Short mmCIF file of C-alpha atoms and ligand atoms in Angstrom, two decimals:
data_model
loop_
_atom_site.label_atom_id
_atom_site.label_comp_id
_atom_site.label_asym_id
_atom_site.label_seq_id
_atom_site.Cartn_x
_atom_site.Cartn_y
_atom_site.Cartn_z
CA MET J 1 1.96 11.17 -30.55
CA SER J 2 1.92 15.58 -29.44
CA ALA J 3 5.26 17.93 -29.44
CA ASP J 4 4.13 19.57 -27.00
CA THR J 5 2.30 16.79 -24.82
CA SER J 6 5.54 17.34 -21.25
CA VAL J 7 6.37 15.48 -17.84
CA ARG J 8 7.65 17.78 -15.73
CA ASP J 9 8.15 18.36 -11.69
CA ALA J 10 5.73 18.59 -9.34
CA CYS J 11 5.28 21.47 -7.57
CA GLU J 12 2.79 22.61 -5.26
CA GLU J 13 0.68 25.15 -7.04
CA ASP J 14 0.01 21.46 -9.40
CA ASN J 15 -1.90 20.53 -5.92
CA GLN J 16 -5.44 20.61 -6.97
CA ALA J 17 -5.19 19.65 -10.50
CA LEU J 18 -3.82 15.80 -9.16
CA VAL J 19 -6.40 15.26 -6.14
CA GLU J 20 -9.02 16.58 -9.35
CA LEU J 21 -6.69 13.78 -11.65
CA ALA J 22 -7.09 11.46 -8.85
CA ARG J 23 -10.76 11.76 -8.22
CA ALA J 24 -11.10 11.18 -11.82
CA CYS J 25 -9.36 8.05 -12.05
CA THR J 26 -11.83 4.55 -10.76
CA MET J 27 -10.02 2.00 -9.31
CA GLU J 28 -11.87 -1.18 -10.55
CA GLY J 29 -11.87 -3.95 -7.50
CA GLU J 30 -14.65 -6.19 -5.52
CA ILE J 31 -15.18 -2.62 -4.11
CA SER J 32 -14.79 0.02 -6.64
CA LEU J 33 -13.67 3.12 -5.29
CA ARG J 34 -12.53 6.37 -6.28
CA ILE J 35 -9.56 8.10 -4.48
CA ASP J 36 -9.98 10.85 -3.46
CA ARG J 37 -6.73 12.66 -2.25
CA SER J 38 -8.10 16.23 -0.62
CA PRO J 39 -6.34 18.42 1.68
CA ASP J 40 -2.58 17.67 0.07
CA PHE J 41 -2.02 15.01 -2.62
CA PHE J 42 1.69 14.84 -1.60
CA ALA J 43 0.95 12.96 2.19
CA LEU J 44 0.83 10.16 0.47
CA ASP J 45 4.24 10.67 -1.55
CA ARG J 46 6.14 11.66 1.80
CA VAL J 47 5.46 8.67 3.47
CA ALA J 48 6.61 6.66 0.37
CA GLY J 49 10.76 7.20 0.61
CA GLU J 50 13.02 9.96 0.55
CA PRO J 51 14.29 10.81 -2.06
CA TRP J 52 10.84 11.15 -3.96
CA ARG J 53 9.72 13.11 -6.52
CA VAL J 54 6.05 13.87 -8.63
CA GLY J 55 6.53 14.16 -12.07
CA VAL J 56 2.74 15.13 -14.34
CA ALA J 57 1.90 15.21 -17.65
CA ARG J 58 0.60 18.32 -19.62
CA ASP J 59 -1.46 18.29 -22.36
CA GLY J 60 -0.40 21.38 -24.74
CA ALA J 61 -2.87 23.33 -23.27
CA GLY J 62 -0.54 23.26 -19.90
CA GLN J 63 -3.53 20.88 -18.33
CA VAL J 64 -2.59 18.31 -16.12
CA VAL J 65 -4.08 14.64 -18.09
CA GLY J 66 -1.47 12.41 -15.39
CA SER J 67 0.37 11.51 -12.92
CA ILE J 68 3.81 9.49 -11.67
CA ALA J 69 5.48 9.00 -8.45
CA VAL J 70 9.33 7.43 -7.61
CA ALA J 71 11.00 7.13 -3.81
CA LEU J 72 13.78 5.70 -3.20
CA ARG J 73 14.00 3.32 -0.18
CA ARG J 74 16.22 0.69 2.27
CA ALA J 75 14.88 -2.04 1.77
CA HIS J 76 16.25 -5.53 2.46
CA LEU J 77 16.75 -7.48 -0.93
CA HIS J 78 17.81 -11.02 -0.57
CA ALA J 79 18.26 -10.11 3.60
CA GLN J 80 20.82 -7.23 2.48
CA PRO J 81 19.60 -3.46 2.89
CA ARG J 82 19.98 -1.38 -0.40
CA TRP J 83 18.07 1.63 -2.23
CA VAL J 84 15.17 0.52 -4.63
CA GLY J 85 12.76 2.42 -5.86
CA TYR J 86 9.30 3.11 -5.54
CA VAL J 87 6.89 4.50 -8.35
CA GLY J 88 3.02 4.73 -7.71
CA ASP J 89 -0.08 7.05 -8.38
CA LEU J 90 0.15 6.45 -12.34
CA LYS J 91 -2.89 8.23 -13.44
CA VAL J 92 -4.34 9.09 -17.07
CA HIS J 93 -7.10 11.20 -17.70
CA PRO J 94 -9.91 8.88 -19.09
CA GLY J 95 -10.13 11.40 -21.42
CA HIS J 96 -6.16 12.01 -22.44
CA ARG J 97 -5.77 8.10 -22.48
CA GLY J 98 -4.24 6.97 -25.12
CA PRO J 99 -1.77 7.44 -28.60
CA ARG J 100 -1.87 11.21 -29.00
CA LEU J 101 -0.25 12.78 -26.06
CA ALA J 102 0.90 8.92 -25.24
CA ALA J 103 0.53 10.27 -21.93
CA ALA J 104 1.25 7.53 -19.64
CA ASP J 105 4.25 5.96 -22.16
CA ARG J 106 6.24 9.60 -21.78
CA LEU J 107 5.51 9.41 -17.59
CA ILE J 108 6.75 5.51 -17.37
CA ARG J 109 10.22 7.56 -18.93
CA PHE J 110 10.46 10.19 -16.85
CA ALA J 111 9.91 7.63 -13.66
CA LEU J 112 12.92 5.94 -15.52
CA GLU J 113 15.26 8.83 -16.13
CA THR J 114 14.19 10.10 -11.97
CA GLY J 115 15.17 6.90 -10.81
CA ARG J 116 18.74 6.59 -12.37
CA ALA J 117 19.33 9.99 -11.44
CA LEU J 118 18.61 9.80 -7.55
CA GLY J 119 18.99 6.52 -7.70
CA GLY J 120 21.99 4.80 -10.46
CA ASP J 121 21.60 2.84 -13.54
CA ASP J 122 20.43 -1.12 -11.50
CA LEU J 123 17.52 0.57 -9.03
CA PRO J 124 15.33 -2.32 -8.51
CA GLY J 125 11.71 -0.52 -9.10
CA LEU J 126 8.80 -2.18 -7.43
CA PHE J 127 5.43 -1.43 -7.91
CA THR J 128 1.80 -3.24 -8.12
CA ILE J 129 -1.17 -3.02 -9.68
CA LEU J 130 -4.52 -4.51 -9.36
CA ALA J 131 -5.85 -7.75 -10.54
CA GLY J 132 -8.13 -7.45 -13.85
CA ASN J 133 -6.46 -4.01 -14.49
CA ARG J 134 -6.29 -4.96 -18.26
CA PRO J 135 -4.37 -1.57 -19.24
CA MET J 136 -1.67 -1.75 -17.87
CA GLU J 137 -1.87 -5.45 -17.97
CA HIS J 138 -0.80 -4.98 -21.25
CA ARG J 139 1.93 -3.12 -20.58
CA ILE J 140 3.66 -5.80 -18.64
CA PRO J 141 5.86 -7.68 -21.11
CA GLY J 142 7.56 -4.09 -22.20
CA VAL J 143 5.71 -1.80 -25.33
CA ARG J 144 7.21 0.34 -27.64
CA GLY J 145 10.34 0.42 -25.67
CA LEU J 146 9.11 0.13 -21.96
CA PRO J 147 11.34 -2.83 -20.39
CA SER J 148 9.25 -5.14 -19.58
CA PHE J 149 7.68 -5.61 -16.16
CA GLY J 150 9.36 -8.51 -13.55
CA TYR J 151 5.98 -10.49 -11.56
CA LEU J 152 7.18 -10.34 -8.20
CA ALA J 153 4.18 -12.11 -6.46
CA THR J 154 0.13 -11.97 -5.74
CA LEU J 155 -0.88 -9.44 -2.72
CA ARG J 156 -3.96 -10.26 -1.51
CA VAL J 157 -5.51 -6.59 0.61
CA PHE J 158 -7.80 -8.36 2.64
CA SER J 159 -11.12 -6.33 4.14
CA LEU J 160 -12.23 -7.87 8.40
CA PRO J 161 -15.73 -6.97 8.95
CA LEU J 162 -15.61 -4.46 11.99
CA LEU J 163 -18.60 -6.96 12.89
CA TRP J 164 -17.28 -9.69 15.10
CA GLY J 165 -14.45 -11.88 15.82
CA PRO J 166 -14.02 -15.57 17.03
CA ARG J 167 -12.66 -15.98 20.19
CA PRO J 168 -8.86 -15.15 19.82
CA PRO J 169 -5.87 -17.52 19.94
CA ARG J 170 -2.59 -17.35 21.63
CA PRO J 171 -4.48 -16.42 25.15
CA ASP J 172 -0.40 -15.71 26.57
CA LEU J 173 -0.71 -12.60 24.54
CA GLU J 174 -1.48 -9.11 25.80
CA LEU J 175 -2.10 -6.70 23.52
CA VAL J 176 -0.98 -3.09 24.53
CA PRO J 177 -0.45 0.50 22.54
CA ALA J 178 3.04 0.90 21.90
CA ARG J 179 5.03 3.84 23.91
CA LEU J 180 7.77 5.93 23.35
CA GLU J 181 10.05 3.50 25.84
CA ASP J 182 8.82 0.39 23.54
CA ILE J 183 10.81 1.80 20.35
CA GLY J 184 14.08 0.53 20.59
CA GLU J 185 12.83 -3.23 21.35
CA MET J 186 9.81 -2.94 17.85
CA ILE J 187 12.77 -1.95 16.36
CA ALA J 188 14.89 -4.59 17.37
CA LEU J 189 11.79 -7.36 16.57
CA TRP J 190 11.58 -5.24 13.06
CA GLN J 191 15.70 -6.16 12.69
CA ARG J 192 14.95 -9.54 13.01
CA LEU J 193 12.30 -10.63 11.01
CA ALA J 194 12.17 -8.00 7.90
CA PRO J 195 15.31 -9.52 5.71
CA ARG J 196 12.79 -13.03 6.15
CA LEU J 197 10.51 -10.37 3.62
CA GLN J 198 11.88 -9.13 0.26
CA PHE J 199 11.26 -5.61 -0.33
CA SER J 200 10.69 -4.56 3.49
CA GLU J 201 12.16 -1.10 4.34
CA VAL J 202 14.91 -1.07 6.65
CA HIS J 203 14.60 0.94 10.02
CA ASP J 204 16.22 2.07 13.21
CA GLU J 205 15.36 4.31 15.55
CA ASP J 206 15.23 7.41 13.88
CA SER J 207 13.88 6.84 10.79
CA PHE J 208 10.98 5.08 12.35
CA VAL J 209 10.92 7.95 14.05
CA ARG J 210 11.27 10.34 11.09
CA TRP J 211 8.33 8.40 8.77
CA LEU J 212 5.89 8.00 11.42
CA GLU J 213 6.37 12.26 11.26
CA ARG J 214 6.04 11.86 7.93
CA ALA J 215 2.25 9.68 8.06
CA PRO J 216 -0.83 12.47 9.10
CA GLY J 217 -2.94 10.66 10.99
CA LEU J 218 -0.42 8.30 12.41
CA GLU J 219 0.94 7.72 16.23
CA LEU J 220 2.91 6.27 18.04
CA SER J 221 -0.50 5.03 20.00
CA SER J 222 -1.36 3.67 16.61
CA TYR J 223 0.27 0.38 16.88
CA ARG J 224 -0.84 -2.49 19.08
CA LEU J 225 2.17 -4.12 20.48
CA ALA J 226 1.26 -8.19 21.40
CA ARG J 227 3.60 -8.87 24.29
CA ARG J 228 3.84 -12.47 26.34
CA ARG J 229 3.18 -12.76 30.08
CA ASP J 230 7.13 -12.32 31.53
CA GLY J 231 6.90 -9.06 29.17
CA ARG J 232 8.43 -10.41 25.23
CA LEU J 233 7.01 -8.45 22.41
CA GLU J 234 6.60 -10.78 20.14
CA GLY J 235 5.14 -8.51 17.38
CA PHE J 236 3.32 -5.44 16.14
CA LEU J 237 1.37 -3.58 13.74
CA GLY J 238 0.36 0.04 13.05
CA LEU J 239 -3.53 0.80 12.75
CA TRP J 240 -3.89 3.65 9.85
CA ASP J 241 -6.84 5.47 9.16
CA GLN J 242 -5.54 7.19 7.15
CA ARG J 243 -8.65 9.36 6.79
CA SER J 244 -6.39 12.58 6.43
CA VAL J 245 -4.19 11.41 3.59
CA LYS J 246 -6.94 9.44 1.16
CA GLN J 247 -10.71 8.89 1.56
CA LEU J 248 -12.24 5.93 -0.28
CA ARG J 249 -15.58 7.00 -2.38
CA VAL J 250 -17.55 3.59 -3.54
CA VAL J 251 -17.69 3.56 -7.29
CA GLY J 252 -19.77 0.73 -7.11
CA TYR J 253 -19.98 -3.43 -5.50
CA SER J 254 -19.14 -6.09 -7.81
CA ARG J 255 -22.29 -8.29 -7.72
CA ARG J 256 -20.77 -11.18 -5.60
CA LEU J 257 -19.89 -8.05 -2.70
CA ALA J 258 -23.34 -6.06 -3.30
CA VAL J 259 -25.32 -9.55 -1.45
CA LEU J 260 -22.41 -9.65 1.19
CA ARG J 261 -23.80 -5.96 1.69
CA LEU J 262 -26.65 -6.38 2.22
CA ALA J 263 -26.04 -8.74 4.75
CA PHE J 264 -23.08 -6.66 5.93
CA ASN J 265 -25.29 -3.86 6.45
CA ALA J 266 -27.76 -5.86 7.99
CA VAL J 267 -25.86 -6.55 11.12
CA ALA J 268 -23.01 -3.80 10.80
CA ARG J 269 -25.49 -0.89 13.03
CA PRO J 270 -26.34 -3.28 15.55
CA ALA J 271 -22.52 -4.86 16.52
CA GLY J 272 -21.27 -1.20 16.49
CA ALA J 273 -19.84 -0.72 12.67
CA ALA J 274 -20.87 1.94 10.20
CA PRO J 275 -23.01 0.72 7.00
CA LEU J 276 -21.17 0.12 3.86
CA PRO J 277 -22.14 2.90 2.20
CA PRO J 278 -23.94 3.42 -1.20
CA ALA J 279 -22.06 4.01 -4.37
CA GLY J 280 -21.15 8.06 -4.11
CA GLY J 281 -20.77 7.21 -0.67
CA GLU J 282 -17.39 7.06 2.00
CA LEU J 283 -16.00 3.56 3.06
CA GLY J 284 -14.68 4.30 6.75
CA CYS J 285 -11.63 1.89 7.17
CA VAL J 286 -7.70 1.33 8.06
CA THR J 287 -4.78 0.53 7.16
CA ALA J 288 -2.64 -2.41 8.67
CA VAL J 289 0.78 -1.17 8.73
CA HIS J 290 4.53 -2.10 9.47
CA VAL J 291 2.98 -5.49 10.07
CA CYS J 292 5.98 -7.15 12.27
CA THR J 293 4.99 -11.04 13.70
CA PRO J 294 6.80 -14.35 12.71
CA LEU J 295 6.52 -15.62 9.67
CA ALA J 296 6.23 -19.17 11.60
CA ASP J 297 3.65 -17.83 13.82
CA PRO J 298 0.43 -16.76 12.01
CA PRO J 299 -1.81 -16.83 15.39
CA VAL J 300 0.36 -14.57 16.42
CA LEU J 301 -1.05 -11.79 13.42
CA ARG J 302 -4.09 -13.80 14.51
CA ARG J 303 -4.54 -12.46 17.98
CA LEU J 304 -3.57 -8.70 16.58
CA VAL J 305 -6.20 -8.47 13.88
CA LEU J 306 -8.89 -10.06 16.01
CA GLY J 307 -7.78 -7.54 18.73
CA ALA J 308 -7.90 -4.59 16.75
CA VAL J 309 -11.74 -6.08 14.96
CA ALA J 310 -12.46 -6.02 18.24
CA GLU J 311 -11.60 -2.09 19.47
CA LEU J 312 -12.06 -0.60 16.11
CA ARG J 313 -15.44 -2.29 16.31
CA GLY J 314 -17.58 0.77 17.22
CA ARG J 315 -16.15 3.83 15.87
CA GLY J 316 -18.01 4.64 12.35
CA LEU J 317 -15.76 2.21 10.33
CA SER J 318 -16.56 -0.81 8.68
CA LEU J 319 -13.56 -2.29 7.92
CA LEU J 320 -9.60 -3.11 8.37
CA HIS J 321 -7.43 -3.65 4.95
CA LEU J 322 -4.53 -5.97 5.40
CA GLY J 323 -2.34 -6.56 3.18
CA CYS J 324 0.22 -9.67 3.34
CA ASP J 325 1.83 -11.44 -0.43
CA GLU J 326 -0.02 -14.58 -0.89
CA ARG J 327 3.17 -16.68 -0.61
CA ASP J 328 3.39 -15.57 2.94
CA PRO J 329 2.16 -18.28 5.52
CA ARG J 330 1.03 -15.60 7.95
CA THR J 331 -2.25 -15.99 5.36
CA ALA J 332 -3.01 -18.27 7.55
CA ALA J 333 -4.06 -15.91 10.24
CA LEU J 334 -7.05 -14.28 8.36
CA ARG J 335 -9.00 -17.80 7.02
CA GLY J 336 -12.48 -17.31 8.22
CA LEU J 337 -13.38 -14.10 9.50
CA LEU J 338 -15.62 -13.26 6.63
CA ALA J 339 -12.59 -11.19 4.69
CA PRO J 340 -13.11 -10.40 0.73
CA SER J 341 -10.00 -9.90 -0.15
CA THR J 342 -8.76 -8.23 -3.74
CA ARG J 343 -5.63 -9.64 -5.74
CA VAL J 344 -2.61 -7.32 -6.28
CA HIS J 345 0.50 -8.06 -8.18
CA ALA J 346 3.73 -6.60 -7.72
CA TYR J 347 6.25 -6.17 -10.48
CA VAL J 348 9.85 -5.82 -10.41
CA SER J 349 12.16 -3.72 -13.18
CA THR J 350 14.87 -1.15 -13.19
CA THR J 351 16.30 1.38 -14.47
CA SER J 352 18.20 0.25 -17.08
CA GLY J 353 15.57 -2.00 -18.43
CA SER J 354 13.56 -5.05 -17.04
CA TYR J 355 15.22 -6.72 -14.23
CA ALA J 356 17.65 -9.58 -14.82
CA GLY J 357 19.15 -10.50 -10.90
CA PRO J 358 18.82 -13.11 -8.22
CA ARG J 359 15.36 -14.64 -8.34
CA LEU J 360 13.58 -12.54 -5.84
CA ASP J 361 10.91 -14.97 -5.18
CA ASP J 362 12.59 -17.14 -2.06
CA ARG J 363 10.57 -14.82 0.29
CA PRO J 364 7.61 -12.94 0.70
CA LEU J 365 7.31 -9.32 -0.32
CA HIS J 366 6.71 -6.88 2.54
CA HIS J 367 4.22 -4.08 0.63
CA GLU J 368 2.27 -1.72 2.62
CA ILE J 369 -0.74 -1.13 0.29
CA ALA J 370 -1.46 1.43 2.44
CA LEU J 371 0.99 3.96 0.79
CA THR J 372 -0.74 2.76 -2.81
C1 COA X 1 -3.01 2.81 -16.62
C2 COA X 1 -3.83 4.08 -17.17
C3 COA X 1 -1.70 5.16 -17.30
C4 COA X 1 -2.54 3.72 -18.95
O1 COA X 1 -3.11 4.55 -19.84
P1 COA X 1 -2.61 4.68 -21.31
O2 COA X 1 -2.11 3.81 -22.12
O3 COA X 1 -3.29 6.18 -22.24
O4 COA X 1 -4.02 3.76 -21.33
P2 COA X 1 -4.51 2.65 -22.50
O5 COA X 1 -3.54 1.71 -22.09
O6 COA X 1 -6.16 2.76 -22.22
O7 COA X 1 -4.29 3.04 -23.39
C5 COA X 1 -5.68 3.44 -24.32
C6 COA X 1 -5.43 2.76 -25.90
O8 COA X 1 -4.67 3.51 -26.55
C7 COA X 1 -3.18 2.96 -26.73
N1 COA X 1 -1.93 3.18 -26.63
C8 COA X 1 -1.49 4.35 -25.24
N2 COA X 1 -0.25 4.65 -25.53
C9 COA X 1 0.11 4.21 -26.90
C10 COA X 1 1.12 5.14 -28.20
N3 COA X 1 2.02 5.99 -26.53
N4 COA X 1 0.91 4.51 -28.82
C11 COA X 1 0.48 3.42 -29.56
N5 COA X 1 -1.01 3.19 -28.80
C12 COA X 1 -0.15 3.48 -27.46
C13 COA X 1 -3.14 1.16 -25.88
O9 COA X 1 -2.79 0.57 -26.05
C14 COA X 1 -4.91 1.52 -25.64
O10 COA X 1 -4.98 0.60 -27.33
P3 COA X 1 -6.22 -0.98 -27.16
O11 COA X 1 -7.45 -0.03 -26.06
O12 COA X 1 -6.32 -1.00 -27.79
O13 COA X 1 -5.79 -1.90 -25.81
C15 COA X 1 -4.67 4.50 -17.38
O14 COA X 1 -5.40 3.00 -18.25
C16 COA X 1 -4.52 4.98 -16.09
O15 COA X 1 -5.17 6.01 -15.57
N6 COA X 1 -6.05 3.63 -14.67
C17 COA X 1 -6.42 4.65 -14.32
C18 COA X 1 -5.43 3.99 -12.90
C19 COA X 1 -4.54 3.37 -13.32
O16 COA X 1 -4.78 2.50 -13.16
N7 COA X 1 -3.15 3.95 -13.20
C20 COA X 1 -2.41 2.51 -13.08
C21 COA X 1 -1.84 1.77 -11.56
S1 COA X 1 -1.05 0.80 -11.86
#
């Protein structure tokens, strides 16, 4: 190990180096992507929770070689509100991985110490790993004294093509943009439904408005409400165009998606969608946030999703991303929509070691994929 490698809290001056670091790390999936976090790397971390910290690893010459982010949130575990941590942005520059700098180990230790300082000794922390990410999968059993990662759930991140949609169910539901006077009802519904999911954030009206204020490119009017004819709110979701906080650059497509891309692009223009770009191009997508619909009534989600697809068509975008625990009954809402999905595994650990609390798989996981 190099003794001069260090991890410390990031400051504003690290912004450009962190943007470059994120650009250098490819996310390998069905679509391999490079995530450009310019102009402000920290913009997404501010939304991830409060308080939040970013750690940067530097080599002996002071060059930024790695990052990790820790954020605290109030969230439901077994329907009870409690503090939880969220760990993201673990990245080590491809030229600096491995034992010489041991940057990844040091960054994970920094996250554990920071979590302990902010949230105490028994803070459960959630983090996600893209299926097939070998370097991270090797770390699951706990390496070199670091805690093991307890498997929690597998999320499906659906990429819905903004091309077409079958006739939506529930014609009794009307979709309308949210207005200021809807917040009370939205939060009442959130408070009723969110405890049925693990790690769903605890919100009241104030915390929701503060969250929105921290999320660039997302307004209250970006939310779509599904109301019955008698006015009753049945569900809602936000549609977040994140291009002001992260731009997704395509590195390459899997063989399967390369074929699908040809089919997609053949019909994209007439349908008003942007073609899927070649390697190097920017992917135009919108991500669903705060998906709040009854677990037992997938057609409410399907109505909202098909409404969103119809609305977003013709705006120069290609995909709508929506994440859902694969055990969540609402995945049925996405059936038959020709939406390829990527699997992302979620894990839990704590600031004092491996998670040994009550089992967390008795209800589906809620996770905002927009923040990953
Ligand atoms: C995930 C990531 C941070 C891991 O960093 P890393 O541990 O330095 O890199 P690797 O795991 O590729 O390590 C390379 C090798 O060095 C070994 N190694 C790493 N740290 C070591 C240490 N402290 N002591 C001994 N060996 C070590 C690894 O075991 C691996 O050996 P192997 O190839 O024989 O399996 C890095 O791959 C990365 O930034 N990837 C892109 C972003 C990403 O996927 N982030 C994770 C999001 S959840």
